[in-house]
Amino acid sequence: MYSNPSSSFMPEEDLLYTILADLKRTVGEYTTATTESSCPAVRQMFTDLTNSTLKMQGELYTLMSQLNMYSTASPALRQEVQKQLQQSQQSQQKLQHFVQQKLGQSAHHAVPQHLVQGQAAQHQPPSVYM
Amino acid sequence: MVYDIFTEGDALMQHYGSQMKPLTGKELEYIVDCISNEDLLVKQSAATAASTSNPAVAQALTHMIHVHEQHMGILLNTIQQHVQLAPTQPTSSQS
């Protein structure tokens, strides 16, 4: 015998990780299927199945995290976060100039002003983050 | 339960009934692939639930098995509802 009959063929942690990985893959496939659906009923079905599978993946991740079966990546350093923020803000400004050049000064911007100018709000940490 | 959208599958089909089109070959392949995914997830979840000694894990997996089975039912139901819409002869694709 290679193993004790009462033990599973893989550690529980590995089995759950495999399920989690397959849930992630399945969410991706449901998303792709949604974007490529032609029939409205089929698209709605794939949308619902995407959301349901995503919810399950999140619940399993939370459980594994609580059982110390999933180690999250270490947090990014503040210096790196600030650097990326600065670069992204510069990109956003360049983008705004580009759009203004293309649409003219009196352009009817589709993007609400509070989203364009609400950079202060972006500094707030999200209330829920996984 | 949380996944009450799936008890409304028939209502969904009624809602979109007037907009239902024949399945494209691609849609059919996606649905069949997704059934295969759900089948695998049920088997993995059941095998893991059978081997765990942790009640919380067993409970979570049992719930997941139930949801995956519902997903499979919805996918099968969708194919079934499109059988009558499917042409019996090859047709040229519409733009």
Short mmCIF file of N, CA, C and O in Angstrom, two decimals, chain B residues 37-74:
data_model
loop_
_atom_site.label_atom_id
_atom_site.label_comp_id
_atom_site.label_asym_id
_atom_site.label_seq_id
_atom_site.Cartn_x
_atom_site.Cartn_y
_atom_site.Cartn_z
N ASN B 37 -17.11 21.95 -16.89
CA ASN B 37 -16.48 22.61 -15.73
C ASN B 37 -17.28 22.35 -14.46
O ASN B 37 -16.71 22.05 -13.41
N GLU B 38 -18.60 22.50 -14.55
CA GLU B 38 -19.45 22.30 -13.36
C GLU B 38 -19.36 20.84 -12.90
O GLU B 38 -19.31 20.57 -11.69
N ASP B 39 -19.32 19.93 -13.86
CA ASP B 39 -19.20 18.50 -13.55
C ASP B 39 -17.93 18.23 -12.75
O ASP B 39 -17.94 17.56 -11.71
N LEU B 40 -16.83 18.81 -13.21
CA LEU B 40 -15.54 18.63 -12.54
C LEU B 40 -15.56 19.23 -11.13
O LEU B 40 -15.07 18.63 -10.17
N LEU B 41 -16.16 20.40 -11.01
CA LEU B 41 -16.20 21.08 -9.70
C LEU B 41 -17.05 20.32 -8.70
O LEU B 41 -16.72 20.26 -7.51
N VAL B 42 -18.14 19.71 -9.18
CA VAL B 42 -18.96 18.89 -8.27
C VAL B 42 -18.15 17.71 -7.78
O VAL B 42 -18.12 17.40 -6.57
N LYS B 43 -17.45 17.04 -8.70
CA LYS B 43 -16.66 15.85 -8.32
C LYS B 43 -15.53 16.23 -7.36
O LYS B 43 -15.29 15.55 -6.36
N GLN B 44 -14.83 17.32 -7.65
CA GLN B 44 -13.74 17.76 -6.77
C GLN B 44 -14.27 18.11 -5.38
O GLN B 44 -13.67 17.74 -4.37
N SER B 45 -15.38 18.83 -5.36
CA SER B 45 -15.96 19.25 -4.08
C SER B 45 -16.43 18.04 -3.28
O SER B 45 -16.23 17.98 -2.06
N ALA B 46 -17.06 17.09 -3.96
CA ALA B 46 -17.57 15.90 -3.27
C ALA B 46 -16.43 15.06 -2.72
O ALA B 46 -16.49 14.57 -1.58
N ALA B 47 -15.37 14.89 -3.53
CA ALA B 47 -14.22 14.09 -3.08
C ALA B 47 -13.55 14.74 -1.88
O ALA B 47 -13.15 14.06 -0.92
N THR B 48 -13.43 16.05 -1.91
CA THR B 48 -12.79 16.77 -0.80
C THR B 48 -13.68 16.74 0.44
O THR B 48 -13.19 16.54 1.56
N ALA B 49 -14.99 16.91 0.23
CA ALA B 49 -15.92 16.87 1.37
C ALA B 49 -15.89 15.50 2.06
O ALA B 49 -16.00 15.41 3.28
N ALA B 50 -15.69 14.45 1.25
CA ALA B 50 -15.67 13.10 1.81
C ALA B 50 -14.41 12.84 2.63
O ALA B 50 -14.40 11.95 3.49
N SER B 51 -13.36 13.59 2.36
CA SER B 51 -12.09 13.29 3.03
C SER B 51 -11.77 14.26 4.17
O SER B 51 -10.83 14.03 4.92
N THR B 52 -12.54 15.34 4.30
CA THR B 52 -12.20 16.33 5.32
C THR B 52 -12.73 15.95 6.70
O THR B 52 -13.75 15.25 6.81
N SER B 53 -12.01 16.39 7.70
CA SER B 53 -12.48 16.18 9.08
C SER B 53 -12.92 17.51 9.69
O SER B 53 -13.31 17.56 10.85
N ASN B 54 -12.87 18.57 8.89
CA ASN B 54 -13.24 19.90 9.38
C ASN B 54 -14.71 20.18 9.02
O ASN B 54 -15.05 20.27 7.83
N PRO B 55 -15.58 20.32 10.00
CA PRO B 55 -17.02 20.52 9.71
C PRO B 55 -17.29 21.78 8.89
O PRO B 55 -18.18 21.78 8.04
N ALA B 56 -16.52 22.85 9.12
CA ALA B 56 -16.75 24.09 8.37
C ALA B 56 -16.44 23.89 6.89
O ALA B 56 -17.17 24.38 6.01
N VAL B 57 -15.37 23.15 6.61
CA VAL B 57 -15.00 22.87 5.22
C VAL B 57 -16.06 21.98 4.58
O VAL B 57 -16.50 22.23 3.45
N ALA B 58 -16.49 20.97 5.32
CA ALA B 58 -17.51 20.05 4.79
C ALA B 58 -18.80 20.81 4.46
O ALA B 58 -19.42 20.58 3.40
N GLN B 59 -19.19 21.71 5.35
CA GLN B 59 -20.43 22.48 5.14
C GLN B 59 -20.31 23.39 3.92
O GLN B 59 -21.22 23.46 3.09
N ALA B 60 -19.16 24.05 3.79
CA ALA B 60 -18.96 24.94 2.65
C ALA B 60 -18.97 24.15 1.35
O ALA B 60 -19.58 24.59 0.35
N LEU B 61 -18.33 23.00 1.35
CA LEU B 61 -18.27 22.20 0.12
C LEU B 61 -19.63 21.63 -0.24
O LEU B 61 -19.99 21.56 -1.43
N THR B 62 -20.40 21.25 0.76
CA THR B 62 -21.74 20.73 0.50
C THR B 62 -22.61 21.80 -0.16
O THR B 62 -23.36 21.53 -1.11
N HIS B 63 -22.48 23.02 0.34
CA HIS B 63 -23.21 24.15 -0.25
C HIS B 63 -22.76 24.38 -1.70
O HIS B 63 -23.58 24.57 -2.61
N MET B 64 -21.45 24.31 -1.92
CA MET B 64 -20.92 24.53 -3.27
C MET B 64 -21.40 23.46 -4.23
O MET B 64 -21.70 23.75 -5.40
N ILE B 65 -21.46 22.22 -3.76
CA ILE B 65 -21.96 21.13 -4.62
C ILE B 65 -23.38 21.46 -5.08
O ILE B 65 -23.73 21.32 -6.26
N HIS B 66 -24.19 21.92 -4.14
CA HIS B 66 -25.59 22.27 -4.44
C HIS B 66 -25.66 23.36 -5.52
O HIS B 66 -26.44 23.27 -6.47
N VAL B 67 -24.82 24.38 -5.36
CA VAL B 67 -24.84 25.50 -6.33
C VAL B 67 -24.35 25.03 -7.71
O VAL B 67 -24.94 25.37 -8.73
N HIS B 68 -23.30 24.22 -7.72
CA HIS B 68 -22.80 23.73 -9.02
C HIS B 68 -23.85 22.87 -9.72
O HIS B 68 -23.99 22.91 -10.95
N GLU B 69 -24.59 22.10 -8.93
CA GLU B 69 -25.65 21.28 -9.54
C GLU B 69 -26.75 22.18 -10.12
O GLU B 69 -27.31 21.88 -11.18
N GLN B 70 -27.02 23.28 -9.42
CA GLN B 70 -28.00 24.24 -9.95
C GLN B 70 -27.50 24.85 -11.26
O GLN B 70 -28.26 24.99 -12.23
N HIS B 71 -26.22 25.21 -11.27
CA HIS B 71 -25.63 25.77 -12.49
C HIS B 71 -25.79 24.80 -13.65
O HIS B 71 -26.15 25.19 -14.76
N MET B 72 -25.49 23.54 -13.38
CA MET B 72 -25.58 22.53 -14.44
C MET B 72 -27.02 22.42 -14.95
O MET B 72 -27.26 22.31 -16.16
N GLY B 73 -27.97 22.48 -14.03
CA GLY B 73 -29.39 22.43 -14.41
C GLY B 73 -29.77 23.60 -15.31
O GLY B 73 -30.50 23.43 -16.30
N ILE B 74 -29.27 24.78 -14.97
CA ILE B 74 -29.57 25.98 -15.77
C ILE B 74 -28.98 25.86 -17.18
O ILE B 74 -29.64 26.18 -18.18
#
